[in-house]
Amino acid sequence: MPNETPELSCSDGVDNDCDALTDSNDPDCADTDNDGLPNGVETNTGVYLDPTHTGTDPGVSDTDGDGLNDGEEVNTYATDPTNSDSDGDLLPDGLEVANGSGPGDPGSWPNLADGDVAPYGAPDGLLNAGDLTVAIRLALGLEPTRALELAHCDLGTPDNIIDARDITLLIQMLLSQ
C-alpha cells in the first residue's frame, strides 16, 4: 500500500515514498510549474506547513504572486510561499529581495528612495503633492513611521529617520518632474 509521504528526493533513483515508482517514473517527482519544488510537496491547500507540505499550487510557479517562485521561497529564503509578505512589514517578499532586504525579517527594509508615501500605508506609484504632505506629517511625528514609509521616503543615505533633509530631497524630486 503506498505511503502518503511525498517524494523528498527526486534524484536518487529510490522509491522514497513507497509507491512502487522510482524518481523519473513518479508523478510526485515531476515539477509541472518548474519552480524547483516537486509536485508531491505542493499540496495546493493555500497553507504553508513545512518544506514537504508547502500549500502551493503545482501548476503555478509563484503561488502568492510576490515575485519569488515557490522553490526560491522554500529553498533559498525560508519564507512562506503562500503569503506575499512573509514578515508582515507591508513589503512583498520579491520587492525586498530585489532591493537587498530580508523578506523574513520585519526589521530589514530596502531603501527604494522614490518618495512614494501617499496615500499613507499604500504607495500609489505616483510622486505628487500628496507624497509631500504625508512625508511632512511623518517628519513632524504626526503619523507613525513604519518600514514601508522608511523604504520609500528615507531619501538620502538611509538613517531610519524621515527628516527635513528627506523633505528637501522630495521637493527637489517633485520640482524635477
Short mmCIF file of C-alpha atoms in Angstrom, two decimals:
data_model
loop_
_atom_site.label_atom_id
_atom_site.label_comp_id
_atom_site.label_asym_id
_atom_site.label_seq_id
_atom_site.Cartn_x
_atom_site.Cartn_y
_atom_site.Cartn_z
CA MET A 1 0.00 0.00 0.00
CA PRO A 2 1.51 3.36 -1.00
CA ASN A 3 2.56 5.72 1.73
CA GLU A 4 1.11 9.30 1.77
CA THR A 5 4.56 10.84 2.30
CA PRO A 6 5.66 12.94 -0.69
CA GLU A 7 8.84 12.10 -2.53
CA LEU A 8 11.54 14.03 -0.65
CA SER A 9 14.39 13.29 -3.02
CA CYS A 10 13.72 13.04 -6.70
CA SER A 11 17.24 12.44 -7.90
CA ASP A 12 18.46 9.36 -6.04
CA GLY A 13 16.73 6.64 -8.10
CA VAL A 14 14.98 5.30 -4.99
CA ASP A 15 11.28 4.82 -4.25
CA ASN A 16 11.31 7.20 -1.27
CA ASP A 17 7.54 7.39 -0.85
CA CYS A 18 6.95 3.64 -1.21
CA ASP A 19 4.52 3.92 -4.11
CA ALA A 20 6.39 1.40 -6.29
CA LEU A 21 7.61 4.19 -8.61
CA THR A 22 11.16 5.49 -8.67
CA ASP A 23 12.04 9.10 -9.33
CA SER A 24 11.61 9.73 -13.08
CA ASN A 25 8.54 7.46 -13.18
CA ASP A 26 6.91 9.04 -10.12
CA PRO A 27 4.43 11.89 -10.76
CA ASP A 28 5.30 13.23 -7.29
CA CYS A 29 8.78 13.97 -8.63
CA ALA A 30 7.57 15.96 -11.61
CA ASP A 31 7.81 19.74 -11.33
CA THR A 32 4.92 20.83 -13.55
CA ASP A 33 5.46 24.57 -13.00
CA ASN A 34 9.29 24.45 -12.98
CA ASP A 35 9.51 26.28 -9.66
CA GLY A 36 12.06 23.94 -8.09
CA LEU A 37 9.54 22.06 -5.93
CA PRO A 38 8.41 18.53 -6.81
CA ASN A 39 4.64 18.25 -7.29
CA GLY A 40 4.48 15.88 -4.33
CA VAL A 41 5.25 18.66 -1.83
CA GLU A 42 2.96 21.24 -3.48
CA THR A 43 -0.22 20.37 -1.59
CA ASN A 44 -2.39 23.18 -3.07
CA THR A 45 -4.06 23.93 0.28
CA GLY A 46 -3.04 27.60 0.45
CA VAL A 47 -1.42 26.97 3.84
CA TYR A 48 2.34 26.51 4.22
CA LEU A 49 3.22 23.95 6.90
CA ASP A 50 6.79 22.96 6.06
CA PRO A 51 9.01 22.15 3.05
CA THR A 52 7.19 18.84 2.50
CA HIS A 53 3.69 20.37 2.75
CA THR A 54 4.05 23.74 1.05
CA GLY A 55 0.40 24.54 0.38
CA THR A 56 1.43 25.82 -3.05
CA ASP A 57 -0.24 25.20 -6.40
CA PRO A 58 1.78 22.70 -8.50
CA GLY A 59 0.56 24.44 -11.66
CA VAL A 60 1.67 27.97 -10.67
CA SER A 61 5.33 28.83 -10.12
CA ASP A 62 4.64 31.84 -7.81
CA THR A 63 1.57 30.88 -5.80
CA ASP A 64 1.41 34.09 -3.75
CA GLY A 65 2.35 36.42 -6.64
CA ASP A 66 5.13 38.23 -4.78
CA GLY A 67 7.79 37.91 -7.47
CA LEU A 68 9.66 34.94 -5.97
CA ASN A 69 8.92 31.47 -7.27
CA ASP A 70 7.75 28.90 -4.74
CA GLY A 71 11.02 26.96 -4.80
CA GLU A 72 13.05 30.11 -4.04
CA GLU A 73 10.78 30.91 -1.12
CA VAL A 74 11.07 27.43 0.39
CA ASN A 75 14.66 26.51 -0.50
CA THR A 76 16.51 29.85 -0.57
CA TYR A 77 14.76 32.45 1.58
CA ALA A 78 12.81 30.25 4.07
CA THR A 79 9.71 32.39 3.51
CA ASP A 80 6.06 31.40 3.18
CA PRO A 81 5.25 30.73 -0.49
CA THR A 82 1.53 31.22 0.22
CA ASN A 83 1.95 34.70 1.80
CA SER A 84 3.30 37.54 -0.35
CA ASP A 85 4.58 39.38 2.76
CA SER A 86 6.12 36.66 4.92
CA ASP A 87 7.46 39.01 7.61
CA GLY A 88 4.37 41.26 7.78
CA ASP A 89 6.23 44.53 7.13
CA LEU A 90 3.90 45.63 4.28
CA LEU A 91 6.55 44.96 1.61
CA PRO A 92 6.18 41.96 -0.74
CA ASP A 93 8.92 39.34 -0.41
CA GLY A 94 10.05 39.76 -4.03
CA LEU A 95 10.37 43.53 -3.66
CA GLU A 96 12.52 43.06 -0.57
CA VAL A 97 14.82 40.54 -2.25
CA ALA A 98 15.13 42.67 -5.39
CA ASN A 99 16.17 45.65 -3.27
CA GLY A 100 18.55 43.91 -0.87
CA SER A 101 16.50 43.43 2.27
CA GLY A 102 15.47 40.27 4.10
CA PRO A 103 11.94 39.04 3.30
CA GLY A 104 11.78 37.11 6.56
CA ASP A 105 12.90 39.97 8.81
CA PRO A 106 10.37 42.75 9.53
CA GLY A 107 13.23 44.99 10.66
CA SER A 108 15.01 44.71 7.32
CA TRP A 109 13.77 47.12 4.68
CA PRO A 110 15.05 48.26 1.30
CA ASN A 111 15.80 51.87 0.52
CA LEU A 112 13.59 52.37 -2.53
CA ALA A 113 14.13 56.15 -2.28
CA ASP A 114 11.29 57.00 -4.62
CA GLY A 115 9.38 59.34 -2.30
CA ASP A 116 6.10 57.48 -2.87
CA VAL A 117 4.40 57.52 0.55
CA ALA A 118 0.87 58.64 -0.37
CA PRO A 119 -1.64 57.61 0.42
CA TYR A 120 -0.17 56.72 3.84
CA GLY A 121 0.34 52.97 4.05
CA ALA A 122 -0.38 52.32 0.37
CA PRO A 123 2.04 53.87 -2.17
CA ASP A 124 0.23 54.54 -5.44
CA GLY A 125 3.14 54.65 -7.89
CA LEU A 126 2.88 58.42 -8.34
CA LEU A 127 5.04 61.22 -7.00
CA ASN A 128 2.91 64.26 -6.20
CA ALA A 129 1.85 66.80 -3.55
CA GLY A 130 0.15 64.02 -1.57
CA ASP A 131 3.54 62.39 -1.04
CA LEU A 132 4.98 65.68 0.21
CA THR A 133 2.07 66.12 2.61
CA VAL A 134 2.46 62.62 4.03
CA ALA A 135 6.26 62.99 4.26
CA ILE A 136 5.89 66.24 6.22
CA ARG A 137 3.40 64.57 8.58
CA LEU A 138 5.88 61.72 9.07
CA ALA A 139 8.77 64.13 9.70
CA LEU A 140 6.68 66.04 12.27
CA GLY A 141 5.70 62.81 14.04
CA LEU A 142 2.01 63.23 13.22
CA GLU A 143 1.92 59.74 11.68
CA PRO A 144 3.93 56.73 12.86
CA THR A 145 6.81 55.93 10.53
CA ARG A 146 6.85 52.24 9.63
CA ALA A 147 9.17 50.15 7.48
CA LEU A 148 7.01 50.85 4.42
CA GLU A 149 7.36 54.63 4.74
CA LEU A 150 11.07 54.37 5.53
CA ALA A 151 11.61 52.23 2.45
CA HIS A 152 10.05 54.88 0.22
CA CYS A 153 10.89 58.17 1.91
CA ASP A 154 14.28 57.87 3.65
CA LEU A 155 15.69 59.53 0.56
CA GLY A 156 19.32 60.24 1.37
CA THR A 157 21.72 57.84 2.98
CA PRO A 158 19.37 55.57 4.97
CA ASP A 159 19.31 56.61 8.63
CA ASN A 160 15.88 55.23 9.65
CA ILE A 161 14.51 58.77 10.08
CA ILE A 162 12.34 60.88 7.82
CA ASP A 163 13.54 64.39 8.46
CA ALA A 164 14.00 67.84 6.87
CA ARG A 165 16.80 66.51 4.65
CA ASP A 166 14.45 63.90 3.20
CA ILE A 167 11.71 66.52 2.73
CA THR A 168 14.18 68.75 0.86
CA LEU A 169 15.18 65.86 -1.42
CA LEU A 170 11.50 65.05 -2.03
CA ILE A 171 10.80 68.67 -3.01
CA GLN A 172 13.74 68.51 -5.42
CA MET A 173 12.35 65.31 -6.92
CA LEU A 174 8.92 66.91 -7.33
CA LEU A 175 10.37 70.01 -8.97
CA SER A 176 12.45 67.98 -11.41
CA GLN A 177 9.44 66.16 -12.86
#
